Amino acid sequence: MAVLTGKTLQESILSVRRIPVLYKEVYFRGYIDCYAEDWAPYLEPCIAKYPNYTHYFRSIILAQDNKDLQLCSETKKHINLSNNSICIGNEFKHNIIFKYTKQCIEKYNKKRKYVFMWNKNISHHNPYSSTAADEDTKQYILWMNSTGNLKNTVLVIMSDQGPRSGQFVETDFGRMTSNYPLLSIYIPHYVKKAFPTIAKILNNNKAD
């Protein structure tokens, strides 16, 4: 909520004015939009109204959770291959999301687009499993670079803070990550040259 509105959940719910959702600006400027998350939104529509995304991964996650939405017994059999929340069948959810967003980027190669993906299941219940996505994430970034997409793309990589309860918090790494989320921003060279103030502001606000 905070990423898309600049407000906390409580501020958004209690606001008497229309919530300034980032996607409204995306629509206004004519961008192709794509939103992919491995955990379907859990808030009721009366609390939070989700934007009408053009490309929305939510239906796939709902189909996995709702057996009535599965197309046939073979589909059900495939999905039930694994009860692990980080997989659909025999493939990691984060990899499926990577493929989904790649298709969007390739399909609209010549158009402006806003692609937002959020992988949380991979480490939400078990922080040690997050390493399973390391190589896949690296390959995704390398693909962005090798295909030339990074020449005209602002790439933001971010994470939530680490666990704040349980045995993991007692480790050195757990104590370090409990209050320190990741935020890494890549700005194309031509953007830095054309708008030097952007790079200057980001540099002034970077972590020491």
C-alpha atoms as an extended CHARMM CRD file, in Angstrom:
* protein
*
       208  EXT
         1         1  MET       CA              0.0000000000        0.0000000000        0.0000000000  PROA      1               0.0000000000
         2         2  ALA       CA              2.7360000000        2.4560000000        0.9670000000  PROA      2               0.0000000000
         3         3  VAL       CA              4.7050000000        1.7900000000       -2.2350000000  PROA      3               0.0000000000
         4         4  LEU       CA              1.6970000000        2.4630000000       -4.4610000000  PROA      4               0.0000000000
         5         5  THR       CA              0.1300000000        5.3520000000       -2.5300000000  PROA      5               0.0000000000
         6         6  GLY       CA              2.7560000000        6.9330000000       -0.2790000000  PROA      6               0.0000000000
         7         7  LYS       CA              0.4190000000        6.3120000000        2.6630000000  PROA      7               0.0000000000
         8         8  THR       CA              0.1550000000        3.7010000000        5.4120000000  PROA      8               0.0000000000
         9         9  LEU       CA             -2.7820000000        1.2760000000        5.3810000000  PROA      9               0.0000000000
        10        10  GLN       CA             -4.4840000000        3.1980000000        8.1910000000  PROA      10              0.0000000000
        11        11  GLU       CA             -4.0190000000        6.5330000000        6.4100000000  PROA      11              0.0000000000
        12        12  SER       CA             -5.4460000000        5.0970000000        3.2030000000  PROA      12              0.0000000000
        13        13  ILE       CA             -8.5280000000        3.6270000000        4.9060000000  PROA      13              0.0000000000
        14        14  LEU       CA             -9.2450000000        6.7490000000        6.9670000000  PROA      14              0.0000000000
        15        15  SER       CA             -8.5810000000        9.1980000000        4.1520000000  PROA      15              0.0000000000
        16        16  VAL       CA            -11.6720000000       11.1790000000        3.1260000000  PROA      16              0.0000000000
        17        17  ARG       CA            -10.0310000000       12.0760000000       -0.1520000000  PROA      17              0.0000000000
        18        18  ARG       CA             -9.3400000000        9.7660000000       -3.0740000000  PROA      18              0.0000000000
        19        19  ILE       CA             -6.2070000000        7.7140000000       -2.5290000000  PROA      19              0.0000000000
        20        20  PRO       CA             -3.4480000000        8.8680000000       -4.9350000000  PROA      20              0.0000000000
        21        21  VAL       CA             -2.6340000000        5.3830000000       -6.2600000000  PROA      21              0.0000000000
        22        22  LEU       CA              0.4490000000        5.3740000000       -8.4750000000  PROA      22              0.0000000000
        23        23  TYR       CA             -1.3900000000        3.4070000000      -11.1580000000  PROA      23              0.0000000000
        24        24  LYS       CA             -3.6890000000        6.3560000000      -11.8000000000  PROA      24              0.0000000000
        25        25  GLU       CA             -0.6390000000        8.2660000000      -12.9920000000  PROA      25              0.0000000000
        26        26  VAL       CA              0.4400000000        5.2470000000      -15.0670000000  PROA      26              0.0000000000
        27        27  TYR       CA             -2.9580000000        5.1940000000      -16.8020000000  PROA      27              0.0000000000
        28        28  PHE       CA             -2.9540000000        8.9480000000      -17.3250000000  PROA      28              0.0000000000
        29        29  ARG       CA              0.4190000000        8.8410000000      -19.0830000000  PROA      29              0.0000000000
        30        30  GLY       CA             -0.5980000000        5.9490000000      -21.3440000000  PROA      30              0.0000000000
        31        31  TYR       CA              1.7430000000        3.2640000000      -20.0180000000  PROA      31              0.0000000000
        32        32  ILE       CA              1.0810000000       -0.4490000000      -20.4500000000  PROA      32              0.0000000000
        33        33  ASP       CA              0.7600000000       -1.8110000000      -16.9100000000  PROA      33              0.0000000000
        34        34  CYS       CA              1.5610000000       -5.2180000000      -15.4730000000  PROA      34              0.0000000000
        35        35  TYR       CA              1.1890000000       -6.3020000000      -11.8440000000  PROA      35              0.0000000000
        36        36  ALA       CA              2.3100000000       -9.7320000000      -10.6530000000  PROA      36              0.0000000000
        37        37  GLU       CA              2.3350000000      -10.9410000000       -7.0530000000  PROA      37              0.0000000000
        38        38  ASP       CA              2.5990000000      -14.4840000000       -5.7160000000  PROA      38              0.0000000000
        39        39  TRP       CA              0.1350000000      -13.8100000000       -2.9000000000  PROA      39              0.0000000000
        40        40  ALA       CA             -3.3620000000      -12.7050000000       -3.9000000000  PROA      40              0.0000000000
        41        41  PRO       CA             -4.4890000000       -9.4540000000       -2.2000000000  PROA      41              0.0000000000
        42        42  TYR       CA             -6.2160000000      -10.2650000000        1.0610000000  PROA      42              0.0000000000
        43        43  LEU       CA             -8.0560000000       -7.0300000000        1.8630000000  PROA      43              0.0000000000
        44        44  GLU       CA            -11.8100000000       -6.8610000000        1.2540000000  PROA      44              0.0000000000
        45        45  PRO       CA            -12.9630000000       -4.5540000000       -1.5930000000  PROA      45              0.0000000000
        46        46  CYS       CA            -14.7700000000       -2.3840000000        0.9780000000  PROA      46              0.0000000000
        47        47  ILE       CA            -11.3870000000       -1.6300000000        2.5800000000  PROA      47              0.0000000000
        48        48  ALA       CA             -9.1320000000       -1.3190000000       -0.4370000000  PROA      48              0.0000000000
        49        49  LYS       CA            -10.2030000000       -1.0540000000       -4.0640000000  PROA      49              0.0000000000
        50        50  TYR       CA             -7.5580000000       -2.5250000000       -6.3210000000  PROA      50              0.0000000000
        51        51  PRO       CA             -6.8610000000       -0.8880000000       -9.6860000000  PROA      51              0.0000000000
        52        52  ASN       CA             -8.1490000000       -2.5110000000      -12.8620000000  PROA      52              0.0000000000
        53        53  TYR       CA             -4.7570000000       -3.6760000000      -14.0600000000  PROA      53              0.0000000000
        54        54  THR       CA             -4.3140000000       -4.4600000000      -17.7560000000  PROA      54              0.0000000000
        55        55  HSD       CA             -2.0910000000       -7.4600000000      -16.9860000000  PROA      55              0.0000000000
        56        56  TYR       CA             -2.8490000000       -8.9990000000      -13.6060000000  PROA      56              0.0000000000
        57        57  PHE       CA             -1.3280000000      -12.2160000000      -12.2270000000  PROA      57              0.0000000000
        58        58  ARG       CA             -3.8910000000      -12.5660000000       -9.4280000000  PROA      58              0.0000000000
        59        59  SER       CA             -6.2330000000      -14.9220000000      -11.3160000000  PROA      59              0.0000000000
        60        60  ILE       CA             -3.4570000000      -17.5110000000      -11.6020000000  PROA      60              0.0000000000
        61        61  ILE       CA             -2.8640000000      -17.4760000000       -7.8470000000  PROA      61              0.0000000000
        62        62  LEU       CA             -6.6020000000      -17.7120000000       -7.1590000000  PROA      62              0.0000000000
        63        63  ALA       CA             -6.8890000000      -20.6660000000       -9.5480000000  PROA      63              0.0000000000
        64        64  GLN       CA             -4.1620000000      -22.4540000000       -7.6300000000  PROA      64              0.0000000000
        65        65  ASP       CA             -5.9610000000      -21.9240000000       -4.3240000000  PROA      65              0.0000000000
        66        66  ASN       CA             -9.5070000000      -22.5800000000       -5.5640000000  PROA      66              0.0000000000
        67        67  LYS       CA            -10.0300000000      -26.1230000000       -6.8430000000  PROA      67              0.0000000000
        68        68  ASP       CA            -13.3280000000      -25.1090000000       -8.5020000000  PROA      68              0.0000000000
        69        69  LEU       CA            -11.3910000000      -22.8620000000      -10.8910000000  PROA      69              0.0000000000
        70        70  GLN       CA             -9.0650000000      -25.6120000000      -12.0940000000  PROA      70              0.0000000000
        71        71  LEU       CA             -9.8240000000      -26.6750000000      -15.6390000000  PROA      71              0.0000000000
        72        72  CYS       CA             -9.5110000000      -30.4450000000      -15.5030000000  PROA      72              0.0000000000
        73        73  SER       CA             -8.2610000000      -33.3620000000      -13.4510000000  PROA      73              0.0000000000
        74        74  GLU       CA             -4.8420000000      -33.2220000000      -15.1310000000  PROA      74              0.0000000000
        75        75  THR       CA             -4.4760000000      -29.5620000000      -14.1740000000  PROA      75              0.0000000000
        76        76  LYS       CA             -5.4920000000      -30.4040000000      -10.6190000000  PROA      76              0.0000000000
        77        77  LYS       CA             -3.0370000000      -33.2770000000      -10.5670000000  PROA      77              0.0000000000
        78        78  HSD       CA             -0.2240000000      -31.0120000000      -11.7720000000  PROA      78              0.0000000000
        79        79  ILE       CA             -0.9830000000      -28.2620000000       -9.2520000000  PROA      79              0.0000000000
        80        80  ASN       CA             -1.1780000000      -30.7900000000       -6.4350000000  PROA      80              0.0000000000
        81        81  LEU       CA              2.2960000000      -32.1190000000       -7.1850000000  PROA      81              0.0000000000
        82        82  SER       CA              3.5600000000      -29.8630000000       -4.4260000000  PROA      82              0.0000000000
        83        83  ASN       CA              1.9330000000      -28.5490000000       -1.2730000000  PROA      83              0.0000000000
        84        84  ASN       CA              4.7440000000      -26.0560000000       -0.8720000000  PROA      84              0.0000000000
        85        85  SER       CA              3.4710000000      -22.4760000000       -0.9480000000  PROA      85              0.0000000000
        86        86  ILE       CA              6.4990000000      -21.3070000000       -2.9400000000  PROA      86              0.0000000000
        87        87  CYS       CA              5.6640000000      -23.5470000000       -5.9140000000  PROA      87              0.0000000000
        88        88  ILE       CA              2.9240000000      -24.1420000000       -8.4430000000  PROA      88              0.0000000000
        89        89  GLY       CA              3.2900000000      -27.7490000000       -9.4460000000  PROA      89              0.0000000000
        90        90  ASN       CA              6.9930000000      -28.3950000000       -9.9330000000  PROA      90              0.0000000000
        91        91  GLU       CA              8.0280000000      -24.7970000000      -10.6140000000  PROA      91              0.0000000000
        92        92  PHE       CA              8.8400000000      -21.9310000000       -8.2790000000  PROA      92              0.0000000000
        93        93  LYS       CA              6.2300000000      -19.1680000000       -8.2210000000  PROA      93              0.0000000000
        94        94  HSD       CA              8.8990000000      -16.4950000000       -8.5670000000  PROA      94              0.0000000000
        95        95  ASN       CA             10.0890000000      -18.1060000000      -11.8140000000  PROA      95              0.0000000000
        96        96  ILE       CA              6.5500000000      -18.1440000000      -13.1910000000  PROA      96              0.0000000000
        97        97  ILE       CA              6.2530000000      -14.4470000000      -12.3440000000  PROA      97              0.0000000000
        98        98  PHE       CA              9.6000000000      -13.7410000000      -14.0240000000  PROA      98              0.0000000000
        99        99  LYS       CA              8.3200000000      -15.4410000000      -17.1920000000  PROA      99              0.0000000000
       100       100  TYR       CA              5.0130000000      -13.5630000000      -16.9880000000  PROA      100             0.0000000000
       101       101  THR       CA              6.6850000000      -10.1580000000      -16.7860000000  PROA      101             0.0000000000
       102       102  LYS       CA              9.1950000000      -11.0890000000      -19.4900000000  PROA      102             0.0000000000
       103       103  GLN       CA              6.2960000000      -11.7850000000      -21.8450000000  PROA      103             0.0000000000
       104       104  CYS       CA              4.8320000000       -8.3720000000      -21.0690000000  PROA      104             0.0000000000
       105       105  ILE       CA              8.1590000000       -6.6300000000      -21.7020000000  PROA      105             0.0000000000
       106       106  GLU       CA              8.6990000000       -8.4920000000      -24.9830000000  PROA      106             0.0000000000
       107       107  LYS       CA              5.0990000000       -8.0890000000      -26.1920000000  PROA      107             0.0000000000
       108       108  TYR       CA              5.1740000000       -4.3140000000      -25.7820000000  PROA      108             0.0000000000
       109       109  ASN       CA              8.7780000000       -3.8350000000      -26.8040000000  PROA      109             0.0000000000
       110       110  LYS       CA              8.2000000000       -0.4510000000      -28.4590000000  PROA      110             0.0000000000
       111       111  LYS       CA              5.7470000000        0.9410000000      -25.8960000000  PROA      111             0.0000000000
       112       112  ARG       CA              6.1620000000        2.5710000000      -22.5170000000  PROA      112             0.0000000000
       113       113  LYS       CA              5.2920000000        0.2150000000      -19.7020000000  PROA      113             0.0000000000
       114       114  TYR       CA              5.1840000000       -0.0440000000      -15.9240000000  PROA      114             0.0000000000
       115       115  VAL       CA              5.9070000000       -3.5410000000      -14.6130000000  PROA      115             0.0000000000
       116       116  PHE       CA              5.6060000000       -4.2870000000      -10.8980000000  PROA      116             0.0000000000
       117       117  MET       CA              6.2610000000       -7.7250000000       -9.4300000000  PROA      117             0.0000000000
       118       118  TRP       CA              6.4250000000       -8.7750000000       -5.8150000000  PROA      118             0.0000000000
       119       119  ASN       CA              7.6560000000      -12.1950000000       -4.6470000000  PROA      119             0.0000000000
       120       120  LYS       CA              6.9540000000      -12.7680000000       -0.9770000000  PROA      120             0.0000000000
       121       121  ASN       CA              6.1460000000      -16.4700000000       -0.5360000000  PROA      121             0.0000000000
       122       122  ILE       CA              9.7350000000      -17.4820000000       -1.2300000000  PROA      122             0.0000000000
       123       123  SER       CA             10.8790000000      -16.2030000000        2.1720000000  PROA      123             0.0000000000
       124       124  HSD       CA              7.8270000000      -15.0820000000        4.1570000000  PROA      124             0.0000000000
       125       125  HSD       CA              7.5380000000      -18.2240000000        6.2630000000  PROA      125             0.0000000000
       126       126  ASN       CA             11.1250000000      -19.4220000000        5.9380000000  PROA      126             0.0000000000
       127       127  PRO       CA             13.8730000000      -16.8030000000        5.4530000000  PROA      127             0.0000000000
       128       128  TYR       CA             16.3900000000      -19.5240000000        4.6280000000  PROA      128             0.0000000000
       129       129  SER       CA             14.5450000000      -20.4610000000        1.4230000000  PROA      129             0.0000000000
       130       130  SER       CA             15.1090000000      -17.0200000000       -0.1260000000  PROA      130             0.0000000000
       131       131  THR       CA             18.4430000000      -18.2180000000       -1.5360000000  PROA      131             0.0000000000
       132       132  ALA       CA             16.4550000000      -20.4380000000       -3.9190000000  PROA      132             0.0000000000
       133       133  ALA       CA             15.6250000000      -17.2950000000       -5.8960000000  PROA      133             0.0000000000
       134       134  ASP       CA             19.1560000000      -15.8510000000       -6.0110000000  PROA      134             0.0000000000
       135       135  GLU       CA             20.3110000000      -17.3530000000       -9.3020000000  PROA      135             0.0000000000
       136       136  ASP       CA             16.9490000000      -16.8370000000      -11.0050000000  PROA      136             0.0000000000
       137       137  THR       CA             16.9210000000      -13.1740000000       -9.9850000000  PROA      137             0.0000000000
       138       138  LYS       CA             20.4750000000      -12.7680000000      -11.2640000000  PROA      138             0.0000000000
       139       139  GLN       CA             19.5420000000      -14.3420000000      -14.5970000000  PROA      139             0.0000000000
       140       140  TYR       CA             16.5180000000      -12.0470000000      -14.8990000000  PROA      140             0.0000000000
       141       141  ILE       CA             18.6890000000       -8.9470000000      -14.4600000000  PROA      141             0.0000000000
       142       142  LEU       CA             21.2540000000      -10.3230000000      -16.9250000000  PROA      142             0.0000000000
       143       143  TRP       CA             18.4170000000      -10.9000000000      -19.4010000000  PROA      143             0.0000000000
       144       144  MET       CA             17.2630000000       -7.3010000000      -18.9550000000  PROA      144             0.0000000000
       145       145  ASN       CA             20.7890000000       -6.1310000000      -19.7300000000  PROA      145             0.0000000000
       146       146  SER       CA             21.5570000000       -8.4890000000      -22.6340000000  PROA      146             0.0000000000
       147       147  THR       CA             18.3050000000       -7.6170000000      -24.4150000000  PROA      147             0.0000000000
       148       148  GLY       CA             19.0060000000       -3.9040000000      -24.1320000000  PROA      148             0.0000000000
       149       149  ASN       CA             16.0370000000       -3.2360000000      -21.8710000000  PROA      149             0.0000000000
       150       150  LEU       CA             18.1980000000       -1.5750000000      -19.2210000000  PROA      150             0.0000000000
       151       151  LYS       CA             19.1570000000        1.1500000000      -21.6990000000  PROA      151             0.0000000000
       152       152  ASN       CA             15.7510000000        2.7750000000      -21.2870000000  PROA      152             0.0000000000
       153       153  THR       CA             14.4420000000        1.2890000000      -18.0390000000  PROA      153             0.0000000000
       154       154  VAL       CA             14.5350000000        2.5010000000      -14.4600000000  PROA      154             0.0000000000
       155       155  LEU       CA             15.0020000000       -0.7160000000      -12.4710000000  PROA      155             0.0000000000
       156       156  VAL       CA             14.0430000000       -0.7730000000       -8.7960000000  PROA      156             0.0000000000
       157       157  ILE       CA             14.8940000000       -3.7950000000       -6.6390000000  PROA      157             0.0000000000
       158       158  MET       CA             13.4960000000       -3.7270000000       -3.1360000000  PROA      158             0.0000000000
       159       159  SER       CA             12.5300000000       -5.9290000000       -0.2290000000  PROA      159             0.0000000000
       160       160  ASP       CA             10.6390000000       -5.7450000000        3.0170000000  PROA      160             0.0000000000
       161       161  GLN       CA             12.4990000000       -5.9840000000        6.3020000000  PROA      161             0.0000000000
       162       162  GLY       CA             13.5260000000       -9.4060000000        7.5840000000  PROA      162             0.0000000000
       163       163  PRO       CA             11.7080000000      -11.4750000000       10.2530000000  PROA      163             0.0000000000
       164       164  ARG       CA             11.1150000000       -9.7910000000       13.5990000000  PROA      164             0.0000000000
       165       165  SER       CA             10.3390000000      -12.9020000000       15.6060000000  PROA      165             0.0000000000
       166       166  GLY       CA             11.6210000000      -16.4590000000       15.8910000000  PROA      166             0.0000000000
       167       167  GLN       CA             15.0710000000      -18.0040000000       16.1140000000  PROA      167             0.0000000000
       168       168  PHE       CA             16.3080000000      -16.3760000000       12.9130000000  PROA      168             0.0000000000
       169       169  VAL       CA             16.2040000000      -12.9510000000       14.5850000000  PROA      169             0.0000000000
       170       170  GLU       CA             18.8060000000      -14.1510000000       17.1000000000  PROA      170             0.0000000000
       171       171  THR       CA             21.4100000000      -14.6480000000       14.3720000000  PROA      171             0.0000000000
       172       172  ASP       CA             23.7670000000      -11.8700000000       13.2530000000  PROA      172             0.0000000000
       173       173  PHE       CA             22.1190000000      -11.7150000000        9.8430000000  PROA      173             0.0000000000
       174       174  GLY       CA             18.6620000000      -11.7660000000       11.4040000000  PROA      174             0.0000000000
       175       175  ARG       CA             19.4560000000       -8.8150000000       13.6330000000  PROA      175             0.0000000000
       176       176  MET       CA             20.8350000000       -6.9040000000       10.6630000000  PROA      176             0.0000000000
       177       177  THR       CA             17.8420000000       -7.5030000000        8.3840000000  PROA      177             0.0000000000
       178       178  SER       CA             15.0460000000       -7.0850000000       10.9490000000  PROA      178             0.0000000000
       179       179  ASN       CA             14.9330000000       -3.3170000000       10.3950000000  PROA      179             0.0000000000
       180       180  TYR       CA             16.8210000000       -2.8310000000        7.1410000000  PROA      180             0.0000000000
       181       181  PRO       CA             14.9070000000       -3.4420000000        3.9120000000  PROA      181             0.0000000000
       182       182  LEU       CA             16.7240000000       -3.3550000000        0.5810000000  PROA      182             0.0000000000
       183       183  LEU       CA             16.2620000000       -0.5400000000       -1.9270000000  PROA      183             0.0000000000
       184       184  SER       CA             18.4390000000       -0.4620000000       -5.0400000000  PROA      184             0.0000000000
       185       185  ILE       CA             17.6850000000        1.8400000000       -7.9850000000  PROA      185             0.0000000000
       186       186  TYR       CA             19.3030000000        1.7260000000      -11.4270000000  PROA      186             0.0000000000
       187       187  ILE       CA             18.9700000000        4.8230000000      -13.6200000000  PROA      187             0.0000000000
       188       188  PRO       CA             19.9320000000        4.6120000000      -17.3370000000  PROA      188             0.0000000000
       189       189  HSD       CA             22.9560000000        6.7160000000      -18.3000000000  PROA      189             0.0000000000
       190       190  TYR       CA             21.0590000000        8.9340000000      -20.7340000000  PROA      190             0.0000000000
       191       191  VAL       CA             18.5060000000        9.7740000000      -18.0080000000  PROA      191             0.0000000000
       192       192  LYS       CA             21.2980000000       10.7770000000      -15.6310000000  PROA      192             0.0000000000
       193       193  LYS       CA             22.7680000000       12.9810000000      -18.3370000000  PROA      193             0.0000000000
       194       194  ALA       CA             19.4670000000       14.5910000000      -19.3120000000  PROA      194             0.0000000000
       195       195  PHE       CA             18.1990000000       14.9670000000      -15.7370000000  PROA      195             0.0000000000
       196       196  PRO       CA             21.2510000000       15.2030000000      -13.4440000000  PROA      196             0.0000000000
       197       197  THR       CA             19.0960000000       16.3350000000      -10.5220000000  PROA      197             0.0000000000
       198       198  ILE       CA             17.5420000000       12.8610000000      -10.2920000000  PROA      198             0.0000000000
       199       199  ALA       CA             20.8950000000       11.1570000000       -9.7610000000  PROA      199             0.0000000000
       200       200  LYS       CA             21.9670000000       13.8760000000       -7.3320000000  PROA      200             0.0000000000
       201       201  ILE       CA             18.8690000000       13.4610000000       -5.1560000000  PROA      201             0.0000000000
       202       202  LEU       CA             19.2080000000        9.6700000000       -5.1060000000  PROA      202             0.0000000000
       203       203  ASN       CA             22.8920000000        9.9460000000       -4.2290000000  PROA      203             0.0000000000
       204       204  ASN       CA             22.1270000000       12.3330000000       -1.3570000000  PROA      204             0.0000000000
       205       205  ASN       CA             19.5780000000        9.8940000000        0.0480000000  PROA      205             0.0000000000
       206       206  LYS       CA             21.5520000000        6.6770000000       -0.3350000000  PROA      206             0.0000000000
       207       207  ALA       CA             22.4890000000        4.6000000000        2.6880000000  PROA      207             0.0000000000
       208       208  ASP       CA             26.0160000000        5.0020000000        4.0110000000  PROA      208             0.0000000000
